[in-house]
PDB file of C-alpha atoms and ligand atoms in Angstrom:
ATOM      1  CA  PRO E  26      -6.962  12.799  13.763  1.00 96.00           C
ATOM      2  CA  VAL E  27     -10.941  13.063  14.683  1.00 97.00           C
ATOM      3  CA  PHE E  28     -13.512  10.367  13.532  1.00 98.00           C
ATOM      4  CA  LYS E  29     -17.233  10.488  13.074  1.00 94.00           C
ATOM      5  CA  GLU E  30     -18.657   8.831  15.987  1.00 96.00           C
ATOM      6  CA  THR E  31     -21.212   6.595  14.386  1.00 97.00           C
ATOM      7  CA  TYR E  32     -19.598   3.175  14.307  1.00 98.00           C
ATOM      8  CA  SER E  33     -17.910   2.518  17.647  1.00 98.00           C
ATOM      9  CA  PRO E  34     -19.362   3.409  21.267  1.00 98.00           C
ATOM     10  CA  LEU E  35     -16.038   5.073  22.039  1.00 98.00           C
ATOM     11  CA  THR E  36     -15.740   8.749  21.401  1.00 98.00           C
ATOM     12  CA  SER E  37     -13.260   9.692  18.702  1.00 98.00           C
ATOM     13  CA  SER E  38     -10.458  10.751  21.435  1.00 98.00           C
ATOM     14  CA  GLN E  39     -11.091   7.503  23.203  1.00 98.00           C
ATOM     15  CA  LEU E  40     -10.740   5.373  19.890  1.00 98.00           C
ATOM     16  CA  VAL E  41      -7.523   7.418  18.787  1.00 98.00           C
ATOM     17  CA  ALA E  42      -5.974   6.794  22.195  1.00 98.00           C
ATOM     18  CA  LYS E  43      -6.735   3.005  22.185  1.00 98.00           C
ATOM     19  CA  GLU E  44      -5.432   2.526  18.787  1.00 98.00           C
ATOM     20  CA  LYS E  45      -2.036   4.593  19.899  1.00 98.00           C
ATOM     21  CA  SER E  46      -1.711   2.182  22.803  1.00 98.00           C
ATOM     22  CA  MET E  47      -1.587  -0.854  20.850  1.00 98.00           C
ATOM     23  CA  MET E  48       1.282   0.227  18.730  1.00 98.00           C
ATOM     24  CA  ASP E  49       4.736   2.089  18.067  1.00 98.00           C
ATOM     25  CA  GLU E  50       4.997   5.646  16.586  1.00 98.00           C
ATOM     26  CA  LYS E  51       6.011   4.514  13.236  1.00 98.00           C
ATOM     27  CA  ARG E  52       2.806   2.085  12.835  1.00 98.00           C
ATOM     28  CA  PHE E  53       0.500   4.883  14.191  1.00 98.00           C
ATOM     29  CA  ALA E  54       1.814   7.326  11.613  1.00 98.00           C
ATOM     30  CA  HIS E  55       1.164   4.513   8.938  1.00 99.00           C
ATOM     31  CA  CYS E  56      -2.533   4.402  10.006  1.00 99.00           C
ATOM     32  CA  VAL E  57      -2.991   7.844   9.956  1.00 98.00           C
ATOM     33  CA  ARG E  58      -1.332   8.321   6.468  1.00 99.00           C
ATOM     34  CA  VAL E  59      -3.733   5.207   5.311  1.00 99.00           C
ATOM     35  CA  SER E  60      -6.615   6.654   6.794  1.00 98.00           C
ATOM     36  CA  GLU E  61      -6.111   9.957   4.914  1.00 98.00           C
ATOM     37  CA  THR E  62      -5.291   7.851   1.486  1.00 99.00           C
ATOM     38  CA  ALA E  63      -8.551   6.118   2.064  1.00 99.00           C
ATOM     39  CA  ARG E  64     -10.633   9.246   2.383  1.00 98.00           C
ATOM     40  CA  THR E  65      -9.101  10.673  -1.138  1.00 98.00           C
ATOM     41  CA  LEU E  66      -9.898   7.345  -2.794  1.00 99.00           C
ATOM     42  CA  ALA E  67     -13.485   7.603  -1.265  1.00 98.00           C
ATOM     43  CA  LYS E  68     -14.052  10.930  -2.712  1.00 98.00           C
ATOM     44  CA  MET E  69     -12.741  10.111  -6.047  1.00 98.00           C
ATOM     45  CA  ASN E  70     -15.119   6.744  -5.902  1.00 98.00           C
ATOM     46  CA  GLY E  71     -18.315   8.235  -4.663  1.00 98.00           C
ATOM     47  CA  TYR E  72     -17.655   6.341  -1.209  1.00 98.00           C
ATOM     48  CA  ASP E  73     -18.502   7.647   2.199  1.00 98.00           C
ATOM     49  CA  GLU E  74     -15.262   9.683   3.165  1.00 98.00           C
ATOM     50  CA  ASP E  75     -15.880   9.367   6.916  1.00 98.00           C
ATOM     51  CA  LYS E  76     -16.491   5.613   6.812  1.00 98.00           C
ATOM     52  CA  ALA E  77     -13.430   4.911   4.664  1.00 98.00           C
ATOM     53  CA  ALA E  78     -10.919   7.253   6.925  1.00 98.00           C
ATOM     54  CA  LEU E  79     -11.987   5.203   9.955  1.00 98.00           C
ATOM     55  CA  ALA E  80     -11.599   1.782   8.288  1.00 98.00           C
ATOM     56  CA  GLY E  81      -7.997   3.072   7.010  1.00 99.00           C
ATOM     57  CA  PHE E  82      -7.216   4.288  10.219  1.00 98.00           C
ATOM     58  CA  VAL E  83      -8.001   0.901  12.163  1.00 98.00           C
ATOM     59  CA  HIS E  84      -6.702  -1.552   9.524  1.00 99.00           C
ATOM     60  CA  ASP E  85      -3.561  -2.420  11.318  1.00 99.00           C
ATOM     61  CA  TYR E  86      -4.955  -1.828  14.913  1.00 99.00           C
ATOM     62  CA  ALA E  87      -4.055  -5.417  15.545  1.00 99.00           C
ATOM     63  CA  LYS E  88      -0.440  -5.682  13.945  1.00 98.00           C
ATOM     64  CA  GLN E  89       1.601  -5.685  17.336  1.00 98.00           C
ATOM     65  CA  ILE E  90      -0.839  -7.588  19.462  1.00 98.00           C
ATOM     66  CA  PRO E  91       1.658 -10.531  20.744  1.00 98.00           C
ATOM     67  CA  VAL E  92       1.620 -13.811  18.837  1.00 98.00           C
ATOM     68  CA  GLU E  93       0.916 -15.794  21.894  1.00 98.00           C
ATOM     69  CA  GLU E  94      -2.436 -13.868  22.019  1.00 98.00           C
ATOM     70  CA  TYR E  95      -3.277 -14.596  18.615  1.00 98.00           C
ATOM     71  CA  ILE E  96      -2.986 -18.407  19.192  1.00 98.00           C
ATOM     72  CA  LYS E  97      -4.990 -18.406  21.872  1.00 98.00           C
ATOM     73  CA  VAL E  98      -7.784 -16.419  19.905  1.00 98.00           C
ATOM     74  CA  ILE E  99      -7.506 -18.691  17.014  1.00 98.00           C
ATOM     75  CA  LYS E 100      -7.649 -21.937  19.072  1.00 98.00           C
ATOM     76  CA  GLU E 101     -10.467 -20.536  21.434  1.00 98.00           C
ATOM     77  CA  GLU E 102     -12.866 -18.612  18.920  1.00 98.00           C
ATOM     78  CA  ASP E 103     -14.469 -19.701  15.738  1.00 94.00           C
ATOM     79  CA  PHE E 104     -11.490 -19.661  13.404  1.00 98.00           C
ATOM     80  CA  ASP E 105      -9.861 -21.793  10.797  1.00 98.00           C
ATOM     81  CA  GLN E 106      -7.030 -23.918  12.631  1.00 98.00           C
ATOM     82  CA  ASP E 107      -5.164 -23.532   9.339  1.00 98.00           C
ATOM     83  CA  LEU E 108      -4.551 -20.102  10.424  1.00 98.00           C
ATOM     84  CA  LEU E 109      -2.078 -21.549  13.328  1.00 98.00           C
ATOM     85  CA  ASN E 110       0.136 -22.711  10.216  1.00 98.00           C
ATOM     86  CA  TRP E 111       0.705 -18.714   9.459  1.00 98.00           C
ATOM     87  CA  ASN E 112       1.957 -15.954  11.010  1.00 98.00           C
ATOM     88  CA  ARG E 113       0.934 -12.144  12.204  1.00 98.00           C
ATOM     89  CA  ALA E 114       1.494 -10.879   8.824  1.00 98.00           C
ATOM     90  CA  ILE E 115      -1.672 -13.205   7.768  1.00 98.00           C
ATOM     91  CA  TRP E 116      -3.498 -12.845  11.001  1.00 98.00           C
ATOM     92  CA  HIS E 117      -3.662  -9.059  11.659  1.00 98.00           C
ATOM     93  CA  GLY E 118      -6.332  -8.640   8.931  1.00 98.00           C
ATOM     94  CA  ILE E 119      -8.208 -11.775   9.280  1.00 98.00           C
ATOM     95  CA  VAL E 120      -8.186 -12.034  13.324  1.00 98.00           C
ATOM     96  CA  GLY E 121      -7.408  -8.518  13.717  1.00 98.00           C
ATOM     97  CA  SER E 122     -11.221  -7.684  12.627  1.00 98.00           C
ATOM     98  CA  TRP E 123     -12.017  -9.789  15.541  1.00 98.00           C
ATOM     99  CA  PHE E 124      -9.861  -7.958  17.837  1.00 98.00           C
ATOM    100  CA  ILE E 125     -11.253  -4.279  16.594  1.00 98.00           C
ATOM    101  CA  LYS E 126     -14.606  -5.846  17.288  1.00 98.00           C
ATOM    102  CA  ARG E 127     -14.002  -6.744  20.797  1.00 98.00           C
ATOM    103  CA  ASP E 128     -11.862  -3.667  21.675  1.00 98.00           C
ATOM    104  CA  LEU E 129     -13.012  -0.910  19.728  1.00 98.00           C
ATOM    105  CA  GLY E 130     -16.882  -2.062  19.833  1.00 98.00           C
ATOM    106  CA  ILE E 131     -17.046  -1.491  16.123  1.00 98.00           C
ATOM    107  CA  THR E 132     -19.492  -3.981  14.470  1.00 98.00           C
ATOM    108  CA  ASP E 133     -20.221  -2.626  10.946  1.00 98.00           C
ATOM    109  CA  PRO E 134     -19.651  -5.355   8.682  1.00 98.00           C
ATOM    110  CA  GLU E 135     -18.361  -3.398   5.894  1.00 98.00           C
ATOM    111  CA  ILE E 136     -15.437  -1.851   8.197  1.00 98.00           C
ATOM    112  CA  LEU E 137     -14.755  -5.211   9.514  1.00 99.00           C
ATOM    113  CA  THR E 138     -14.437  -6.987   6.247  1.00 98.00           C
ATOM    114  CA  ALA E 139     -12.341  -4.418   4.826  1.00 99.00           C
ATOM    115  CA  VAL E 140      -9.962  -4.945   7.800  1.00 99.00           C
ATOM    116  CA  TYR E 141     -10.244  -8.620   7.570  1.00 98.00           C
ATOM    117  CA  ARG E 142      -9.285  -8.323   3.775  1.00 98.00           C
ATOM    118  CA  HIS E 143      -6.660  -5.908   3.864  1.00 98.00           C
ATOM    119  CA  THR E 144      -3.422  -8.139   3.429  1.00 98.00           C
ATOM    120  CA  THR E 145      -4.527 -10.679   1.148  1.00 98.00           C
ATOM    121  CA  GLY E 146      -7.526  -9.265  -0.896  1.00 98.00           C
ATOM    122  CA  ASP E 147     -10.154 -11.730  -1.962  1.00 98.00           C
ATOM    123  CA  VAL E 148     -12.254 -12.960  -4.667  1.00 98.00           C
ATOM    124  CA  GLU E 149     -15.059 -10.534  -4.053  1.00 98.00           C
ATOM    125  CA  MET E 150     -13.985  -7.006  -2.732  1.00 98.00           C
ATOM    126  CA  THR E 151     -16.486  -4.448  -1.932  1.00 98.00           C
ATOM    127  CA  THR E 152     -15.919  -0.542  -2.955  1.00 99.00           C
ATOM    128  CA  LEU E 153     -14.397  -0.048   0.835  1.00 99.00           C
ATOM    129  CA  ASP E 154     -12.170  -3.282   0.518  1.00 99.00           C
ATOM    130  CA  GLN E 155     -10.767  -1.861  -2.536  1.00 99.00           C
ATOM    131  CA  ILE E 156     -10.221   1.401  -0.773  1.00 99.00           C
ATOM    132  CA  VAL E 157      -8.479   0.298   2.178  1.00 99.00           C
ATOM    133  CA  PHE E 158      -6.447  -2.524   0.201  1.00 99.00           C
ATOM    134  CA  VAL E 159      -5.221   0.140  -1.787  1.00 99.00           C
ATOM    135  CA  ALA E 160      -4.689   2.795   0.530  1.00 99.00           C
ATOM    136  CA  ASP E 161      -2.410   0.837   2.411  1.00 99.00           C
ATOM    137  CA  TYR E 162      -0.258   0.171  -0.534  1.00 98.00           C
ATOM    138  CA  ILE E 163       0.068   3.740  -1.924  1.00 98.00           C
ATOM    139  CA  GLU E 164      -0.068   5.880   1.354  1.00 98.00           C
ATOM    140  CA  PRO E 165       2.526   8.839   1.161  1.00 98.00           C
ATOM    141  CA  GLY E 166       5.029   6.844   3.587  1.00 98.00           C
ATOM    142  CA  ARG E 167       5.630   4.063   1.014  1.00 98.00           C
ATOM    143  CA  THR E 168       8.950   3.926  -0.818  1.00 98.00           C
ATOM    144  CA  PHE E 169       9.113   0.579  -2.821  1.00 96.00           C
ATOM    145  CA  ALA E 170      10.218   0.297  -6.107  1.00 95.00           C
ATOM    146  CA  GLY E 171       7.002   0.554  -8.146  1.00 96.00           C
ATOM    147  CA  VAL E 172       4.948   2.833  -5.704  1.00 98.00           C
ATOM    148  CA  GLU E 173       4.827   5.609  -8.059  1.00 98.00           C
ATOM    149  CA  GLU E 174       3.239   3.682 -10.915  1.00 98.00           C
ATOM    150  CA  ALA E 175       0.741   1.987  -8.228  1.00 98.00           C
ATOM    151  CA  ARG E 176      -0.428   5.457  -6.990  1.00 98.00           C
ATOM    152  CA  LYS E 177      -1.031   6.548 -10.974  1.00 98.00           C
ATOM    153  CA  VAL E 178      -2.825   3.349 -11.715  1.00 98.00           C
ATOM    154  CA  SER E 179      -4.935   3.245  -8.417  1.00 98.00           C
ATOM    155  CA  TYR E 180      -5.858   6.853  -8.852  1.00 98.00           C
ATOM    156  CA  ALA E 181      -6.993   6.378 -12.441  1.00 98.00           C
ATOM    157  CA  ASP E 182      -9.120   3.437 -11.676  1.00 98.00           C
ATOM    158  CA  LEU E 183      -9.433   1.675  -8.094  1.00 98.00           C
ATOM    159  CA  ALA E 184      -9.965  -1.737  -9.103  1.00 98.00           C
ATOM    160  CA  SER E 185      -6.742  -1.816 -11.430  1.00 98.00           C
ATOM    161  CA  GLY E 186      -4.749  -0.581  -8.440  1.00 98.00           C
ATOM    162  CA  VAL E 187      -5.962  -3.672  -6.542  1.00 98.00           C
ATOM    163  CA  GLY E 188      -4.569  -5.914  -9.595  1.00 98.00           C
ATOM    164  CA  TYR E 189      -1.343  -3.945  -9.590  1.00 98.00           C
ATOM    165  CA  GLU E 190      -1.029  -4.326  -6.003  1.00 98.00           C
ATOM    166  CA  LEU E 191      -1.858  -8.157  -6.176  1.00 98.00           C
ATOM    167  CA  ALA E 192       0.414  -8.659  -9.171  1.00 98.00           C
ATOM    168  CA  HIS E 193       3.473  -6.852  -7.474  1.00 98.00           C
ATOM    169  CA  THR E 194       3.015  -8.593  -4.009  1.00 98.00           C
ATOM    170  CA  LEU E 195       2.620 -12.226  -5.448  1.00 98.00           C
ATOM    171  CA  ALA E 196       6.017 -11.341  -7.645  1.00 98.00           C
ATOM    172  CA  PHE E 197       7.692 -10.114  -4.294  1.00 97.00           C
ATOM    173  CA  LEU E 198       6.645 -13.060  -2.296  1.00 98.00           C
ATOM    174  CA  ALA E 199       7.895 -15.326  -4.984  1.00 98.00           C
ATOM    175  CA  GLU E 200      11.094 -13.775  -5.268  1.00 98.00           C
ATOM    176  CA  LYS E 201      11.635 -14.311  -1.539  1.00 98.00           C
ATOM    177  CA  ARG E 202      10.096 -18.147  -2.005  1.00 98.00           C
ATOM    178  CA  SER E 203       7.628 -17.082   0.882  1.00 98.00           C
ATOM    179  CA  LYS E 204       4.414 -19.143   1.235  1.00 97.00           C
ATOM    180  CA  ILE E 205       1.618 -17.542  -0.608  1.00 98.00           C
ATOM    181  CA  TYR E 206      -1.860 -17.517   1.436  1.00 98.00           C
ATOM    182  CA  PRO E 207      -4.245 -19.256  -1.016  1.00 98.00           C
ATOM    183  CA  ARG E 208      -6.873 -16.289  -0.747  1.00 98.00           C
ATOM    184  CA  THR E 209      -4.095 -13.912  -2.124  1.00 98.00           C
ATOM    185  CA  LEU E 210      -3.287 -16.327  -4.813  1.00 98.00           C
ATOM    186  CA  ALA E 211      -7.241 -16.750  -5.615  1.00 98.00           C
ATOM    187  CA  ALA E 212      -7.695 -12.793  -5.425  1.00 98.00           C
ATOM    188  CA  TYR E 213      -4.907 -12.567  -7.818  1.00 98.00           C
ATOM    189  CA  ASN E 214      -6.473 -14.581 -10.408  1.00 98.00           C
ATOM    190  CA  VAL E 215      -9.585 -12.631 -10.355  1.00 98.00           C
ATOM    191  CA  TRP E 216      -8.197  -9.238  -9.975  1.00 98.00           C
ATOM    192  CA  ALA E 217      -4.883  -9.200 -11.728  1.00 98.00           C
ATOM    193  CA  ALA E 218      -4.389 -12.274 -13.974  1.00 97.00           C
ATOM    194  CA  GLU E 219      -4.996 -11.937 -17.876  1.00 93.00           C
TER     195      GLU E 219
HETATM  196  P1  GDP J   2       1.060  -3.554   6.577  1.00 96.44           P
HETATM  197  O1  GDP J   2       0.371  -4.409   7.598  1.00 96.44           O
HETATM  198  O2  GDP J   2       0.679  -2.197   6.185  1.00 96.44           O
HETATM  199  O3  GDP J   2       2.766  -3.968   6.490  1.00 96.44           O
HETATM  200  O4  GDP J   2       0.649  -4.295   5.153  1.00 96.44           O
HETATM  201  P2  GDP J   2      -0.323  -5.583   4.946  1.00 96.44           P
HETATM  202  O5  GDP J   2      -1.069  -5.975   6.056  1.00 96.44           O
HETATM  203  O6  GDP J   2      -0.706  -5.463   3.354  1.00 96.44           O
HETATM  204  O7  GDP J   2       0.922  -6.779   4.659  1.00 96.44           O
HETATM  205  C1  GDP J   2       1.430  -7.315   5.822  1.00 96.44           C
HETATM  206  C2  GDP J   2       2.640  -8.336   5.040  1.00 96.44           C
HETATM  207  O8  GDP J   2       1.958  -9.274   4.791  1.00 96.44           O
HETATM  208  C3  GDP J   2       3.223  -7.808   3.830  1.00 96.44           C
HETATM  209  O9  GDP J   2       4.703  -8.015   4.246  1.00 96.44           O
HETATM  210  C4  GDP J   2       3.020  -8.650   2.665  1.00 96.44           C
HETATM  211  O10 GDP J   2       3.752  -8.741   1.676  1.00 96.44           O
HETATM  212  C5  GDP J   2       2.516  -9.776   3.497  1.00 96.44           C
HETATM  213  N1  GDP J   2       1.776 -11.004   2.423  1.00 96.44           N
HETATM  214  C6  GDP J   2       0.548 -10.373   1.795  1.00 96.44           C
HETATM  215  N2  GDP J   2       0.171 -11.780   1.402  1.00 96.44           N
HETATM  216  C7  GDP J   2       0.842 -12.446   1.841  1.00 96.44           C
HETATM  217  C8  GDP J   2       0.726 -13.812   1.301  1.00 96.44           C
HETATM  218  O11 GDP J   2       0.200 -14.576   0.486  1.00 96.44           O
HETATM  219  N3  GDP J   2       1.739 -14.843   2.277  1.00 96.44           N
HETATM  220  C9  GDP J   2       2.670 -14.057   2.802  1.00 96.44           C
HETATM  221  N4  GDP J   2       3.393 -15.157   3.444  1.00 96.44           N
HETATM  222  N5  GDP J   2       2.442 -12.984   3.307  1.00 96.44           N
HETATM  223  C10 GDP J   2       1.856 -12.056   2.646  1.00 96.44           C
HETATM  224 FE1   FE J   3      -1.652  -4.414   7.648  1.00 96.44          FE
HETATM  225 FE1   FE J   4      -1.876  -4.109   1.972  1.00 96.44          FE
HETATM  226 FE1   FE J   5      -0.951  -1.343   6.671  1.00 96.44          FE
END
């Protein structure tokens, strides 16, 4: 992929190479598909396509950074120490945006916030937040039960896609008896609950 060189001091090829060095082939291919899906959603919703494509590409940049490094960063930087009670599923968005700023030099607050919110959603979500959140869920490599409906709903109306995703993620987590991150629940109440 090639990205507009507006949001990072790295060239597009440096940025792509850095991202590739951080993850396995499968995760990298997912990031490319999320980037393409984010571009499509941006076009449909009147948002900057190049910016959405970049945000989608970097959204899982930090997904495979070692747990020990996360723990160190959470302890040493200005993070809520309650994060230590969670795991990389929750960290890679919230703390991932910090790694993206450090390693890729991206400082654009919309891009960083979209990464920050991409796993849990949030009470308030900008258009870019919604695009990345939904693109991650409906990219063409996803195969879970309900993904076709998720795509239909999301392409018809982006905010409805956010609601669909939150409702189904919450049900999926509850079925497994997983802990629900409070922000996921707060987002569900705003975007999904009747
Ligand atoms: P991925 O990084 O592309 O795999 O997708 P996400 O970043 O959206 O989600 C990562 C994982 O976090 C998924 O398995 C989600 O089900 C899970 N997840 C999302 N919200 C919560 C939550 O509130 N609690 C827990 N325990 N897991 C969550
Ligand atoms: Fe993710
Ligand atoms: Fe997601
Ligand atoms: Fe993802």
